[in-house]
Amino acid sequence: MSAFPIAFAEAEAKAMHFLVADHGFRPQEREAVETSGTQAVFASVTYVEARPTSQSHERFVRLSMAPLRLELDLDIGFGRDRKQYFTIHELHQLIGSGALPPRTHDMHQAMHDSAQLAEEFEVLAAVLRDAGARFFSGDPSLWEDLRKQRLTWAKSRDDMEASKRAEGAFKAKEWRRVVDLLSPIEETLGRTDAARLRYARKQLG
């Protein structure tokens, strides 16, 4: 076995041990690949609850990383198919805790050092311990609250994109496009966009 899979396995076992010791989860679906001379370097492990109420509601925690892309993720979810999941960032934001703690190591440089990886994994594990009360208690309303938050974020991103496009259309005097972009979000417009919409309508009227 190459160095990265070994380092990942040692680090995640140390940082994620609380899932086994405190919450009765068990590790499954381990995967770690390091192919020399390619970008195929990734690893993941999924922890599942030992006694789920049903397979469709089986809770899980998944740690994954792709060090050459500087990616490190911790997700929570439910269901045997593993398709229903949310990021630790989403869970952290739901309880109003602000931004996640910053990384202290470069994932690429740390990928063969189990101690450095364990430190990064422990940061995410600490966030899950602090923000995961509803997840570990099996609160079913958690998933709906996370879905609503995700939809709110998506709408905010869409509104910002519409505003940006409307600004360009306004400068180009494309009044119909300004109206088409801003009318659907009229109730949430700021002062500048509202003025642009009124002006564009006036030009068309």
mmCIF file of C-alpha atoms in Angstrom:
data_model
loop_
_atom_site.group_PDB
_atom_site.id
_atom_site.type_symbol
_atom_site.label_atom_id
_atom_site.label_comp_id
_atom_site.label_asym_id
_atom_site.label_seq_id
_atom_site.Cartn_x
_atom_site.Cartn_y
_atom_site.Cartn_z
ATOM 1 C CA MET A 1 0.000 0.000 0.000
ATOM 2 C CA SER A 2 1.307 3.474 -0.903
ATOM 3 C CA ALA A 3 1.922 6.215 1.638
ATOM 4 C CA PHE A 4 -1.257 8.264 1.195
ATOM 5 C CA PRO A 5 -3.792 5.475 1.897
ATOM 6 C CA ILE A 6 -1.871 4.540 5.038
ATOM 7 C CA ALA A 7 -1.700 8.133 6.267
ATOM 8 C CA PHE A 8 -5.385 8.692 5.545
ATOM 9 C CA ALA A 9 -6.438 5.507 7.353
ATOM 10 C CA GLU A 10 -4.397 6.320 10.447
ATOM 11 C CA ALA A 11 -5.589 9.929 10.579
ATOM 12 C CA GLU A 12 -9.277 9.300 10.050
ATOM 13 C CA ALA A 13 -9.356 6.438 12.572
ATOM 14 C CA LYS A 14 -7.962 8.793 15.190
ATOM 15 C CA ALA A 15 -10.130 11.835 14.412
ATOM 16 C CA MET A 16 -13.389 9.948 13.773
ATOM 17 C CA HIS A 17 -13.107 7.526 16.696
ATOM 18 C CA PHE A 18 -15.731 9.503 18.645
ATOM 19 C CA LEU A 19 -18.354 8.339 16.135
ATOM 20 C CA VAL A 20 -17.723 4.754 17.217
ATOM 21 C CA ALA A 21 -17.076 5.323 20.908
ATOM 22 C CA ASP A 22 -19.778 7.915 21.621
ATOM 23 C CA HIS A 23 -22.490 7.371 19.015
ATOM 24 C CA GLY A 24 -22.367 3.729 17.969
ATOM 25 C CA PHE A 25 -21.423 4.306 14.345
ATOM 26 C CA ARG A 26 -19.227 1.874 12.447
ATOM 27 C CA PRO A 27 -16.845 2.466 9.524
ATOM 28 C CA GLN A 28 -17.826 1.191 6.086
ATOM 29 C CA GLU A 29 -17.014 1.827 2.442
ATOM 30 C CA ARG A 30 -13.343 2.660 2.862
ATOM 31 C CA GLU A 31 -11.532 3.703 -0.295
ATOM 32 C CA ALA A 32 -8.084 5.194 -0.815
ATOM 33 C CA VAL A 33 -6.195 5.498 -4.082
ATOM 34 C CA GLU A 34 -2.814 6.974 -4.941
ATOM 35 C CA THR A 35 -1.761 6.380 -8.532
ATOM 36 C CA SER A 36 1.742 7.597 -9.253
ATOM 37 C CA GLY A 37 2.071 10.182 -12.000
ATOM 38 C CA THR A 38 -1.668 10.922 -12.230
ATOM 39 C CA GLN A 39 -4.304 13.061 -10.554
ATOM 40 C CA ALA A 40 -6.029 9.907 -9.247
ATOM 41 C CA VAL A 41 -5.395 10.535 -5.577
ATOM 42 C CA PHE A 42 -8.437 10.422 -3.334
ATOM 43 C CA ALA A 43 -9.802 8.747 -0.232
ATOM 44 C CA SER A 44 -13.062 8.428 1.650
ATOM 45 C CA VAL A 45 -14.620 6.560 4.522
ATOM 46 C CA THR A 46 -18.261 6.381 5.523
ATOM 47 C CA TYR A 47 -19.447 5.776 9.070
ATOM 48 C CA VAL A 48 -23.004 4.458 9.501
ATOM 49 C CA GLU A 49 -25.157 4.079 12.579
ATOM 50 C CA ALA A 50 -25.086 0.558 13.932
ATOM 51 C CA ARG A 51 -28.829 0.253 14.630
ATOM 52 C CA PRO A 52 -30.827 2.390 12.177
ATOM 53 C CA THR A 53 -34.611 2.515 12.487
ATOM 54 C CA SER A 54 -34.771 1.636 8.788
ATOM 55 C CA GLN A 55 -32.437 1.419 5.818
ATOM 56 C CA SER A 56 -34.063 4.462 4.212
ATOM 57 C CA HIS A 57 -33.271 6.563 7.295
ATOM 58 C CA GLU A 58 -29.850 5.127 8.093
ATOM 59 C CA ARG A 59 -27.664 8.063 9.161
ATOM 60 C CA PHE A 60 -24.114 8.341 7.969
ATOM 61 C CA VAL A 61 -21.029 10.550 8.167
ATOM 62 C CA ARG A 62 -18.647 10.630 5.218
ATOM 63 C CA LEU A 63 -15.105 11.996 5.260
ATOM 64 C CA SER A 64 -13.454 12.449 1.871
ATOM 65 C CA MET A 65 -10.483 14.205 0.375
ATOM 66 C CA ALA A 66 -8.688 14.752 -2.921
ATOM 67 C CA PRO A 67 -5.380 16.307 -1.841
ATOM 68 C CA LEU A 68 -4.110 17.263 -5.286
ATOM 69 C CA ARG A 69 -7.282 19.362 -5.722
ATOM 70 C CA LEU A 70 -6.912 20.643 -2.140
ATOM 71 C CA GLU A 71 -10.343 19.231 -1.305
ATOM 72 C CA LEU A 72 -11.405 18.008 2.118
ATOM 73 C CA ASP A 73 -15.067 17.370 2.952
ATOM 74 C CA LEU A 74 -17.180 16.039 5.790
ATOM 75 C CA ASP A 75 -20.811 15.269 5.014
ATOM 76 C CA ILE A 76 -23.776 14.013 7.020
ATOM 77 C CA GLY A 77 -26.791 12.313 5.532
ATOM 78 C CA PHE A 78 -29.297 9.509 5.615
ATOM 79 C CA GLY A 79 -30.382 6.612 3.424
ATOM 80 C CA ARG A 80 -28.669 3.466 2.246
ATOM 81 C CA ASP A 81 -28.094 4.954 -1.225
ATOM 82 C CA ARG A 82 -26.041 7.830 0.301
ATOM 83 C CA LYS A 83 -27.732 10.362 -1.998
ATOM 84 C CA GLN A 84 -29.292 12.522 0.702
ATOM 85 C CA TYR A 85 -26.491 14.475 2.336
ATOM 86 C CA PHE A 86 -25.386 17.917 3.489
ATOM 87 C CA THR A 87 -21.977 19.387 4.145
ATOM 88 C CA ILE A 88 -20.510 20.191 7.538
ATOM 89 C CA HIS A 89 -20.531 23.820 6.392
ATOM 90 C CA GLU A 90 -24.310 23.700 5.932
ATOM 91 C CA LEU A 91 -24.805 22.134 9.360
ATOM 92 C CA HIS A 92 -22.452 24.678 10.933
ATOM 93 C CA GLN A 93 -24.318 27.582 9.344
ATOM 94 C CA LEU A 94 -27.709 26.233 10.410
ATOM 95 C CA ILE A 95 -26.902 26.722 14.077
ATOM 96 C CA GLY A 96 -25.501 30.194 13.387
ATOM 97 C CA SER A 97 -21.854 29.544 14.121
ATOM 98 C CA GLY A 98 -20.358 31.615 11.311
ATOM 99 C CA ALA A 99 -17.471 30.470 9.157
ATOM 100 C CA LEU A 100 -15.662 27.173 9.593
ATOM 101 C CA PRO A 101 -12.227 27.275 11.228
ATOM 102 C CA PRO A 102 -9.502 27.788 8.607
ATOM 103 C CA ARG A 103 -7.146 25.018 7.554
ATOM 104 C CA THR A 104 -3.647 25.065 8.948
ATOM 105 C CA HIS A 105 -2.052 22.637 6.476
ATOM 106 C CA ASP A 106 -1.820 22.422 2.712
ATOM 107 C CA MET A 107 -3.623 19.202 1.754
ATOM 108 C CA HIS A 108 -1.141 18.438 -1.008
ATOM 109 C CA GLN A 109 1.885 18.823 1.230
ATOM 110 C CA ALA A 110 0.246 17.015 4.165
ATOM 111 C CA MET A 111 -1.113 14.031 2.259
ATOM 112 C CA HIS A 112 1.605 11.616 3.418
ATOM 113 C CA ASP A 113 1.756 12.850 7.015
ATOM 114 C CA SER A 114 -0.860 11.164 9.196
ATOM 115 C CA ALA A 115 -0.304 13.608 12.070
ATOM 116 C CA GLN A 116 -1.013 16.649 9.897
ATOM 117 C CA LEU A 117 -4.009 14.975 8.284
ATOM 118 C CA ALA A 118 -5.358 14.024 11.711
ATOM 119 C CA GLU A 119 -5.166 17.664 12.805
ATOM 120 C CA GLU A 120 -7.243 18.757 9.809
ATOM 121 C CA PHE A 121 -9.737 15.922 10.246
ATOM 122 C CA GLU A 122 -10.043 16.759 13.943
ATOM 123 C CA VAL A 123 -11.091 20.316 13.095
ATOM 124 C CA LEU A 124 -14.036 18.962 11.112
ATOM 125 C CA ALA A 125 -14.783 16.365 13.773
ATOM 126 C CA ALA A 126 -14.907 19.113 16.424
ATOM 127 C CA VAL A 127 -17.405 21.081 14.331
ATOM 128 C CA LEU A 128 -19.575 17.989 14.009
ATOM 129 C CA ARG A 129 -19.424 17.360 17.749
ATOM 130 C CA ASP A 130 -20.391 20.967 18.476
ATOM 131 C CA ALA A 131 -23.101 21.350 15.822
ATOM 132 C CA GLY A 132 -24.354 17.785 15.556
ATOM 133 C CA ALA A 133 -26.718 17.424 18.517
ATOM 134 C CA ARG A 134 -29.811 17.197 16.313
ATOM 135 C CA PHE A 135 -28.083 14.809 13.921
ATOM 136 C CA PHE A 136 -26.923 12.426 16.637
ATOM 137 C CA SER A 137 -30.289 12.535 18.424
ATOM 138 C CA GLY A 138 -32.051 11.505 15.205
ATOM 139 C CA ASP A 139 -34.135 14.678 14.935
ATOM 140 C CA PRO A 140 -36.063 14.208 11.636
ATOM 141 C CA SER A 141 -36.771 17.941 11.288
ATOM 142 C CA LEU A 142 -33.044 18.595 10.828
ATOM 143 C CA TRP A 143 -33.149 17.468 7.200
ATOM 144 C CA GLU A 144 -36.040 19.760 6.308
ATOM 145 C CA ASP A 145 -34.307 22.720 7.948
ATOM 146 C CA LEU A 146 -31.128 21.967 5.997
ATOM 147 C CA ARG A 147 -33.111 21.712 2.753
ATOM 148 C CA LYS A 148 -34.777 25.062 3.390
ATOM 149 C CA GLN A 149 -31.426 26.674 4.116
ATOM 150 C CA ARG A 150 -29.978 25.253 0.883
ATOM 151 C CA LEU A 151 -32.924 26.629 -1.110
ATOM 152 C CA THR A 152 -32.461 30.039 0.513
ATOM 153 C CA TRP A 153 -28.785 30.055 -0.414
ATOM 154 C CA ALA A 154 -29.601 29.008 -3.975
ATOM 155 C CA LYS A 155 -32.157 31.779 -4.346
ATOM 156 C CA SER A 156 -29.699 34.322 -2.980
ATOM 157 C CA ARG A 157 -27.096 33.242 -5.538
ATOM 158 C CA ASP A 158 -29.670 33.384 -8.335
ATOM 159 C CA ASP A 159 -30.802 36.857 -7.254
ATOM 160 C CA MET A 160 -27.220 38.113 -7.202
ATOM 161 C CA GLU A 161 -26.624 36.723 -10.679
ATOM 162 C CA ALA A 162 -29.812 38.344 -11.969
ATOM 163 C CA SER A 163 -28.720 41.674 -10.480
ATOM 164 C CA LYS A 164 -25.300 41.394 -12.121
ATOM 165 C CA ARG A 165 -26.798 40.595 -15.509
ATOM 166 C CA ALA A 166 -29.340 43.382 -15.162
ATOM 167 C CA GLU A 167 -26.541 45.860 -14.492
ATOM 168 C CA GLY A 168 -24.899 44.892 -17.759
ATOM 169 C CA ALA A 169 -28.191 45.056 -19.636
ATOM 170 C CA PHE A 170 -28.927 48.489 -18.148
ATOM 171 C CA LYS A 171 -25.583 49.838 -19.317
ATOM 172 C CA ALA A 172 -26.318 48.427 -22.778
ATOM 173 C CA LYS A 173 -29.797 50.042 -22.700
ATOM 174 C CA GLU A 174 -31.461 46.660 -23.126
ATOM 175 C CA TRP A 175 -34.584 47.722 -21.244
ATOM 176 C CA ARG A 176 -36.680 44.623 -21.920
ATOM 177 C CA ARG A 177 -33.907 42.385 -20.570
ATOM 178 C CA VAL A 178 -33.583 44.542 -17.451
ATOM 179 C CA VAL A 179 -37.302 44.150 -16.813
ATOM 180 C CA ASP A 180 -37.247 40.405 -17.495
ATOM 181 C CA LEU A 181 -34.348 39.894 -15.092
ATOM 182 C CA LEU A 182 -35.526 42.065 -12.211
ATOM 183 C CA SER A 183 -39.311 41.730 -12.261
ATOM 184 C CA PRO A 184 -39.356 38.192 -10.797
ATOM 185 C CA ILE A 185 -37.354 39.353 -7.767
ATOM 186 C CA GLU A 186 -38.863 42.822 -7.448
ATOM 187 C CA GLU A 187 -39.914 42.394 -3.812
ATOM 188 C CA THR A 188 -36.321 41.790 -2.703
ATOM 189 C CA LEU A 189 -34.545 44.422 -4.787
ATOM 190 C CA GLY A 190 -32.185 46.933 -3.263
ATOM 191 C CA ARG A 191 -32.451 50.643 -3.971
ATOM 192 C CA THR A 192 -30.202 50.639 -7.063
ATOM 193 C CA ASP A 193 -31.842 47.670 -8.773
ATOM 194 C CA ALA A 194 -35.315 48.984 -7.968
ATOM 195 C CA ALA A 195 -34.409 52.294 -9.603
ATOM 196 C CA ARG A 196 -33.061 50.469 -12.655
ATOM 197 C CA LEU A 197 -36.274 48.494 -12.955
ATOM 198 C CA ARG A 198 -38.443 51.613 -12.721
ATOM 199 C CA TYR A 199 -36.327 53.402 -15.325
ATOM 200 C CA ALA A 200 -36.375 50.421 -17.707
ATOM 201 C CA ARG A 201 -40.145 50.149 -17.439
ATOM 202 C CA LYS A 202 -40.462 53.842 -18.142
ATOM 203 C CA GLN A 203 -38.325 53.463 -21.271
ATOM 204 C CA LEU A 204 -40.527 50.631 -22.482
ATOM 205 C CA GLY A 205 -43.760 52.391 -21.590
#
